Amino acid sequence: MPRIPVLKIKDVLIVSLQVEMQDRLALELQDDILSTLSRTGARGLLLDVTSIDVVDSFLGRVIADTASMARLMGAETVLAGLQPAVAITLSELGLKLPQIRTALNLEKGLAMLETGKS
Amino acid sequence: MPDRFYQGAPAISAQERADRLAFLMLGEDDGAALKELHPLFVERREAFLDAFYGHLTSFPGTRSVLKDRATIERARSGQAMYMERMLLGRFDEDFFNLSIQVGLKHYEIGLEPKWVVAAWGVYLTYWTQVIVEHFHGDVVRAVRGLHAVHKAILLAVQLSVDAYYSKTLERIQAIVASQRAAILELSTPVIEIWQGILVLPLIGTIDSARTRQIMENLLNRVVETQSEIVILDLTGVSVVDTAVANHLMKTVEAAELLGARCILTGISPAIAQTLVHLGVDLGHITTSATLRIGLQQALRSQGVTLGRLEG
């Protein structure tokens, strides 16, 4: 089973979801992110989902939960590069991502986290 | 018979064939009665066809279809062949297919069912005379023959008109589908009015199918142009109901998931009243009465200021 790397640049953790996200993989990733957050004390979490074509309600929930958990640990989450089809599915599922800010691409997401709280 | 004749024709199963024959009460007896009339038809064929086509060409409606001698000859031999086939008294799959083919031919040459039905009526009149004459007052046999001819002709009419209408319906459906596609395309132009600002002018009635299209189109353009602001302009929308408001909210949410922000403009007094009365919560969305104001807000948030040139 592949593991998704959690990269740290300055104060921000960057996670790029590149493979089809099985439920277990998503939960493992959540663990990895949270433990890295606690180890490094990063202030921001940037989730890049550019290459994700399908988000089901479980993955959506895991992403929302992870953001809420990261917030509790003092990090703000930005979701970058969501595909239109995925956005439609999520809005039709009625899934809300209240703790998450969104960005059109990785660069804009990084800029959002670097300029700090808005 | 080659299969291409049946393209686009309604497929009729064995069960349905049996049901149709039963409904018409067209049975073995009729088949036998028709077979008995077969020699009579062969004998009278030319006289009858002369009279029949003489009748058809003396009316403008049918004359316009039977344009020239060649067309008349083709129709005439087809008709003779079909009548002979009918008088074999076998209403099997082959006869059904042949009848459907006749209907498709009518469609092809533009002969409307009203003429087809009436022409069969002419046929029937002729047959009644011939049969009554032929049986010399043997009422039982004459009635038996007439019944069989009636029912066989009604079956032929039914099948050919069926085929005609299924073709017509197919054509209309194709037209409707292409027009719907054209309307969808025309009605969802997404305009990149400034770098990073998209405008979607909504026009007319918004329904579910259109909203879906609008949403997909808009979101794709947001990603393509990497625009951070989307202005949804409702100036051209006459009516907003809960469904439409709901669709709009979904579009806005989806755009926000991508990282864009939405501004709703062109809210007319009527739309404002409807939204409030419906209790629709547009929540945190920026709204404004006119596109002009919305655009100003969008430009300002992008750090753009517009002013007159000095001098």
PDB file of C-alpha atoms in Angstrom, chain B residues 7 28 38 58 64 69 94 99 109 125 146 149 186 199 207 210 215 225 228 252 260 262 281-282 302:
ATOM      1  CA  GLN B   7     -34.428   0.779 -40.380  1.00  0.00           C
ATOM      2  CA  GLU B  28     -57.828 -18.379 -40.232  1.00  0.00           C
ATOM      3  CA  HIS B  38     -57.209 -14.096 -55.010  1.00  0.00           C
ATOM      4  CA  SER B  58     -57.644  13.538 -60.282  1.00  0.00           C
ATOM      5  CA  SER B  64     -48.660  16.206 -56.133  1.00  0.00           C
ATOM      6  CA  ARG B  69     -45.456   8.493 -65.098  1.00  0.00           C
ATOM      7  CA  ASP B  94     -43.263 -11.173 -43.648  1.00  0.00           C
ATOM      8  CA  SER B  99     -46.756  -3.358 -44.545  1.00  0.00           C
ATOM      9  CA  ILE B 109     -42.396  10.253 -50.732  1.00  0.00           C
ATOM     10  CA  THR B 125     -65.649   0.655 -52.331  1.00  0.00           C
ATOM     11  CA  LEU B 146     -66.126  -8.486 -47.488  1.00  0.00           C
ATOM     12  CA  VAL B 149     -61.109  -7.720 -47.001  1.00  0.00           C
ATOM     13  CA  LEU B 186     -26.431  29.695 -26.521  1.00  0.00           C
ATOM     14  CA  VAL B 199     -19.351  37.054 -15.772  1.00  0.00           C
ATOM     15  CA  ASP B 207     -34.544  24.608 -15.167  1.00  0.00           C
ATOM     16  CA  ARG B 210     -29.936  23.992 -17.849  1.00  0.00           C
ATOM     17  CA  MET B 215     -22.783  24.821 -13.457  1.00  0.00           C
ATOM     18  CA  THR B 225      -9.009  30.872 -16.585  1.00  0.00           C
ATOM     19  CA  GLU B 228     -11.053  34.148  -8.454  1.00  0.00           C
ATOM     20  CA  VAL B 252     -22.082  29.185  -5.731  1.00  0.00           C
ATOM     21  CA  ALA B 260     -13.520  31.283  -6.468  1.00  0.00           C
ATOM     22  CA  CYS B 262     -19.332  34.542  -6.287  1.00  0.00           C
ATOM     23  CA  ASP B 281     -31.104  32.324   2.578  1.00  0.00           C
ATOM     24  CA  LEU B 282     -28.390  33.577   0.283  1.00  0.00           C
ATOM     25  CA  GLN B 302      -8.790  42.439  -7.249  1.00  0.00           C
TER      26      GLN B 302
END
